């Protein structure tokens, strides 16, 4: 990392009578400390830092480096050194509620500057311009290659899925003598307009840190094109294979109750995995997993409904009306419910620092989603017309299940708001935020207040940056507890800088 400009806070050549003290393990080179007694380095403001117990050197503000890589912080708290992939030796200070953060200048907690950046004032990272001098600030992007790879895989999956959808649609039109084409147009008219309402609901629920519109669009398109295309290929192949060997009823039962749950939840779940792995900065936990799963599932359900409504319209308007009421009014949230189990699994993996949870949670969530999907498909397929006797109680049971799940989602969103508030309180103490700004970021209607008030789009960006800062600190603290590597720490400094810039813009436009 580059050195800051000469003369900042004692960096550079030591004045006469001052010595460059060899910093204790965990403290950066080049700090000027007055010479203390008996050769001990003396810290800023004349404070001498004596040798710690048992030969462990003691750093500024009483942080003594303890044995086996642990740094003793204030009040005797011990914090581990930086996880693998982070610069070693930086002291971690006590954050709110016991959270540990990298130690910055003046006792403030700031992350290390990413590779190729110099640590500037108040922990902000500056790109090198000339040796020892910071240039214009640029946004650090540590996962750019990963995101580009994910984008390519997403595009390839979309193209392949779209081709499969077109091929199977053409086969259906040819088999029906052309009547299927007009029926699919009718099905599209019934399937897509309700999406305006369906897509609005999860966007309302995720109030504190809504996902970017382009992420939601990517999730929707993956479900609508990639997941449907590959699922049709597998389900059709299973149906043909089982039917040819065991008869048509067996083919219907196996494809609906076995093939469809496993294949559909797998390919919808791959969309959630893509955000979890390739776009981790936009995937913070359980709520985000549910949101991405919901949009993948709504895209899938919309295209699937086109086929169901098309087949129903070919049997008569009364059949079409009944199918629309069942799939479009009573059960539009079943696909989101099934896939949200996978989303919850990936959300738990994102939040946890335990290896076994990160491995088992996504698999367990996927299998639970498969089980729910299989149960829903099995009874109507197996019972056929006899299902009519128990259909209403069966439907009411599922509606109660969906309503309970929505209640759980609301509780998880409220929890997310608490996490954001808890990890921004120290920003108020450090002067990075005011109390009013904290309340704005943590308000469930903060974005609406900005839209209708004078803050506008700048205010919404400020809220998003504040929420991202809090969640990045949350992930960093959890990673440090498990001694894991996380990219979230790299975003804390740049996010603080972005907040400072947005505050300046808001103050300039504030009503006088």
Coordinates of C-alpha atoms in Angstrom, one line a residue, residues 140-370:
X140 CA -12.8 -0.3 -5.4
X141 CA -14.2 -3.4 -7.0
X142 CA -12.7 -6.5 -5.5
X143 CA -15.1 -9.0 -7.1
X144 CA -15.3 -7.6 -10.6
X145 CA -13.9 -10.7 -12.3
X146 CA -16.3 -12.9 -10.4
X147 CA -19.3 -10.7 -11.4
X148 CA -18.3 -10.8 -15.0
X149 CA -18.0 -14.6 -14.9
X150 CA -21.5 -14.8 -13.3
X151 CA -22.9 -12.5 -16.0
X152 CA -21.6 -14.7 -18.7
X153 CA -23.0 -17.8 -17.1
X154 CA -26.4 -16.0 -16.6
X155 CA -26.4 -14.9 -20.3
X156 CA -25.6 -18.4 -21.6
X157 CA -28.3 -19.9 -19.4
X158 CA -30.8 -17.4 -20.6
X159 CA -30.0 -18.0 -24.3
X160 CA -30.1 -21.8 -23.9
X161 CA -33.4 -21.6 -21.9
X162 CA -35.0 -19.3 -24.5
X163 CA -34.0 -21.6 -27.3
X164 CA -35.5 -24.6 -25.5
X165 CA -38.7 -22.7 -24.9
X166 CA -39.0 -21.7 -28.5
X167 CA -38.4 -25.3 -29.7
X168 CA -41.0 -26.9 -27.4
X169 CA -43.5 -24.1 -28.2
X170 CA -43.0 -24.8 -32.0
X171 CA -43.5 -28.5 -31.4
X172 CA -46.7 -27.8 -29.5
X173 CA -48.0 -25.5 -32.3
X174 CA -47.2 -28.1 -34.9
X175 CA -48.8 -31.0 -33.0
X176 CA -52.0 -28.9 -32.5
X177 CA -52.2 -27.9 -36.1
X178 CA -51.6 -24.2 -35.3
X179 CA -54.4 -23.8 -32.8
X180 CA -52.0 -23.7 -29.9
X181 CA -50.5 -20.5 -31.1
X182 CA -53.7 -18.4 -30.6
X183 CA -54.3 -20.2 -27.4
X184 CA -50.9 -19.2 -26.1
X185 CA -51.7 -15.6 -26.9
X186 CA -54.8 -15.8 -24.8
X187 CA -52.8 -17.5 -22.0
X188 CA -50.2 -14.6 -22.1
X189 CA -53.0 -12.1 -21.7
X190 CA -54.1 -13.9 -18.5
X191 CA -50.6 -14.6 -17.2
X192 CA -48.6 -11.4 -17.5
X193 CA -50.9 -8.5 -16.4
X194 CA -51.2 -9.8 -12.8
X195 CA -47.4 -9.7 -12.5
X196 CA -47.7 -5.9 -12.0
X197 CA -49.3 -6.7 -8.6
X198 CA -47.3 -9.8 -7.8
X199 CA -43.9 -8.1 -8.3
X200 CA -45.0 -5.1 -6.3
X201 CA -45.6 -7.1 -3.1
X202 CA -42.0 -8.2 -2.4
X203 CA -40.7 -4.8 -3.4
X204 CA -42.9 -3.3 -0.7
X205 CA -41.8 -5.9 1.9
X206 CA -38.1 -5.3 1.5
X207 CA -38.1 -1.8 2.9
X208 CA -34.7 -1.2 4.5
X209 CA -32.3 -2.4 1.8
X210 CA -34.2 -3.0 -1.4
X211 CA -32.3 -4.9 -4.0
X212 CA -31.3 -3.1 -7.2
X213 CA -33.9 -3.2 -10.0
X214 CA -31.4 -4.8 -12.4
X215 CA -30.8 -7.7 -9.9
X216 CA -34.5 -8.3 -9.6
X217 CA -34.8 -8.2 -13.4
X218 CA -32.0 -10.7 -13.8
X219 CA -33.7 -13.0 -11.2
X220 CA -37.1 -12.7 -13.0
X221 CA -35.6 -13.4 -16.5
X222 CA -33.7 -16.4 -15.2
X223 CA -36.9 -17.9 -13.8
X224 CA -38.9 -17.0 -16.9
X225 CA -36.4 -18.3 -19.6
X226 CA -33.6 -20.4 -18.2
X227 CA -35.4 -22.3 -15.4
X228 CA -38.5 -23.0 -17.6
X229 CA -36.5 -24.1 -20.6
X230 CA -34.3 -26.6 -18.8
X231 CA -37.3 -27.8 -16.7
X232 CA -39.4 -28.5 -19.8
X233 CA -36.6 -30.5 -21.3
X234 CA -36.2 -32.7 -18.3
X235 CA -39.9 -33.1 -17.4
X236 CA -40.8 -33.9 -21.0
X237 CA -38.0 -36.5 -21.2
X238 CA -39.1 -38.1 -17.9
X239 CA -42.8 -38.2 -19.0
X240 CA -42.0 -39.8 -22.3
X241 CA -39.6 -42.4 -20.8
X242 CA -42.0 -43.4 -18.0
X243 CA -45.1 -43.4 -20.2
X244 CA -43.5 -45.6 -22.8
X245 CA -42.6 -48.2 -20.2
X246 CA -45.4 -48.0 -17.5
X247 CA -48.2 -46.2 -19.2
X248 CA -49.6 -42.6 -19.4
X249 CA -50.9 -42.4 -15.8
X250 CA -47.6 -43.4 -14.4
X251 CA -45.8 -40.9 -16.7
X252 CA -48.1 -38.1 -15.5
X253 CA -47.6 -39.0 -11.8
X254 CA -43.8 -39.4 -11.9
X255 CA -43.2 -36.2 -14.0
X256 CA -45.6 -34.1 -11.8
X257 CA -44.6 -35.5 -8.4
X258 CA -41.0 -36.4 -8.8
X259 CA -39.4 -34.8 -11.9
X260 CA -41.1 -31.4 -11.7
X261 CA -40.2 -30.7 -8.0
X262 CA -36.6 -31.7 -8.3
X263 CA -35.9 -30.2 -11.7
X264 CA -37.9 -26.9 -11.3
X265 CA -36.6 -26.2 -7.8
X266 CA -33.1 -27.0 -8.9
X267 CA -33.0 -24.5 -11.8
X268 CA -34.9 -21.8 -10.0
X269 CA -32.5 -22.4 -7.1
X270 CA -29.5 -21.9 -9.4
X271 CA -30.7 -18.4 -10.0
X272 CA -30.5 -17.7 -6.2
X273 CA -27.1 -19.4 -6.1
X274 CA -25.9 -17.0 -8.8
X275 CA -26.6 -14.0 -6.6
X276 CA -25.2 -15.7 -3.5
X277 CA -21.9 -16.6 -5.2
X278 CA -21.3 -14.1 -7.9
X279 CA -23.0 -11.0 -6.4
X280 CA -22.3 -11.3 -2.7
X281 CA -22.4 -7.5 -2.3
X282 CA -26.1 -7.6 -3.2
X283 CA -26.8 -10.7 -1.1
X284 CA -26.9 -10.0 2.7
X285 CA -28.9 -12.7 4.3
X286 CA -32.2 -14.5 4.6
X287 CA -34.5 -11.6 3.4
X288 CA -32.4 -11.2 0.2
X289 CA -32.5 -14.9 -0.4
X290 CA -36.3 -14.9 -0.2
X291 CA -36.6 -11.8 -2.5
X292 CA -34.4 -13.3 -5.2
X293 CA -36.1 -16.7 -4.9
X294 CA -39.5 -14.9 -5.2
X295 CA -38.6 -13.1 -8.4
X296 CA -37.1 -16.2 -9.9
X297 CA -40.2 -18.1 -9.0
X298 CA -42.6 -15.4 -10.3
X299 CA -40.9 -15.4 -13.7
X300 CA -41.1 -19.2 -13.8
X301 CA -44.8 -19.2 -12.8
X302 CA -45.7 -16.5 -15.4
X303 CA -44.3 -18.6 -18.3
X304 CA -45.8 -21.8 -16.9
X305 CA -49.2 -20.2 -16.5
X306 CA -49.1 -19.2 -20.2
X307 CA -49.1 -23.0 -21.0
X308 CA -51.8 -23.8 -18.4
X309 CA -54.1 -21.1 -19.5
X310 CA -53.5 -21.9 -23.2
X311 CA -54.5 -25.6 -22.7
X312 CA -57.5 -24.5 -20.6
X313 CA -58.7 -22.0 -23.2
X314 CA -58.7 -24.8 -25.8
X315 CA -61.2 -26.7 -23.6
X316 CA -63.6 -23.8 -23.1
X317 CA -64.0 -20.5 -21.4
X318 CA -65.4 -22.0 -18.2
X319 CA -62.2 -24.2 -17.9
X320 CA -60.1 -21.1 -18.5
X321 CA -61.9 -19.1 -15.9
X322 CA -61.5 -21.9 -13.3
X323 CA -57.8 -22.3 -14.1
X324 CA -57.2 -18.6 -13.7
X325 CA -59.0 -18.4 -10.4
X326 CA -57.0 -21.3 -9.0
X327 CA -53.6 -20.4 -10.3
X328 CA -53.8 -16.6 -10.7
X329 CA -55.9 -15.7 -7.6
X330 CA -55.6 -18.4 -5.0
X331 CA -52.2 -19.9 -5.5
X332 CA -49.9 -17.4 -7.3
X333 CA -47.5 -17.6 -4.4
X334 CA -46.9 -21.3 -4.3
X335 CA -43.9 -21.2 -6.6
X336 CA -42.4 -18.4 -4.6
X337 CA -43.1 -20.3 -1.4
X338 CA -41.3 -23.4 -2.7
X339 CA -38.3 -21.6 -4.0
X340 CA -38.0 -19.4 -1.0
X341 CA -37.0 -22.5 1.0
X342 CA -33.8 -22.6 -1.1
X343 CA -33.5 -18.8 -0.7
X344 CA -33.6 -19.2 3.1
X345 CA -31.0 -21.9 2.9
X346 CA -28.6 -19.6 1.0
X347 CA -29.5 -16.7 3.3
X348 CA -28.5 -18.8 6.3
X349 CA -25.3 -19.7 4.6
X350 CA -24.6 -16.0 4.0
X351 CA -25.2 -15.0 7.6
X352 CA -23.4 -17.9 9.2
X353 CA -19.7 -18.3 9.9
X354 CA -19.9 -22.0 10.6
X355 CA -18.7 -24.2 7.7
X356 CA -21.3 -26.9 8.2
X357 CA -24.2 -24.4 8.2
X358 CA -22.9 -22.9 5.0
X359 CA -22.8 -26.3 3.3
X360 CA -25.9 -27.9 4.7
X361 CA -28.4 -24.9 4.8
X362 CA -28.7 -24.5 1.0
X363 CA -29.1 -28.3 0.5
X364 CA -31.6 -28.5 3.3
X365 CA -33.6 -25.6 2.0
X366 CA -33.7 -27.0 -1.5
X367 CA -34.9 -30.4 -0.3
X368 CA -37.6 -28.8 1.8
X369 CA -38.8 -26.8 -1.3
X370 CA -38.8 -30.0 -3.3

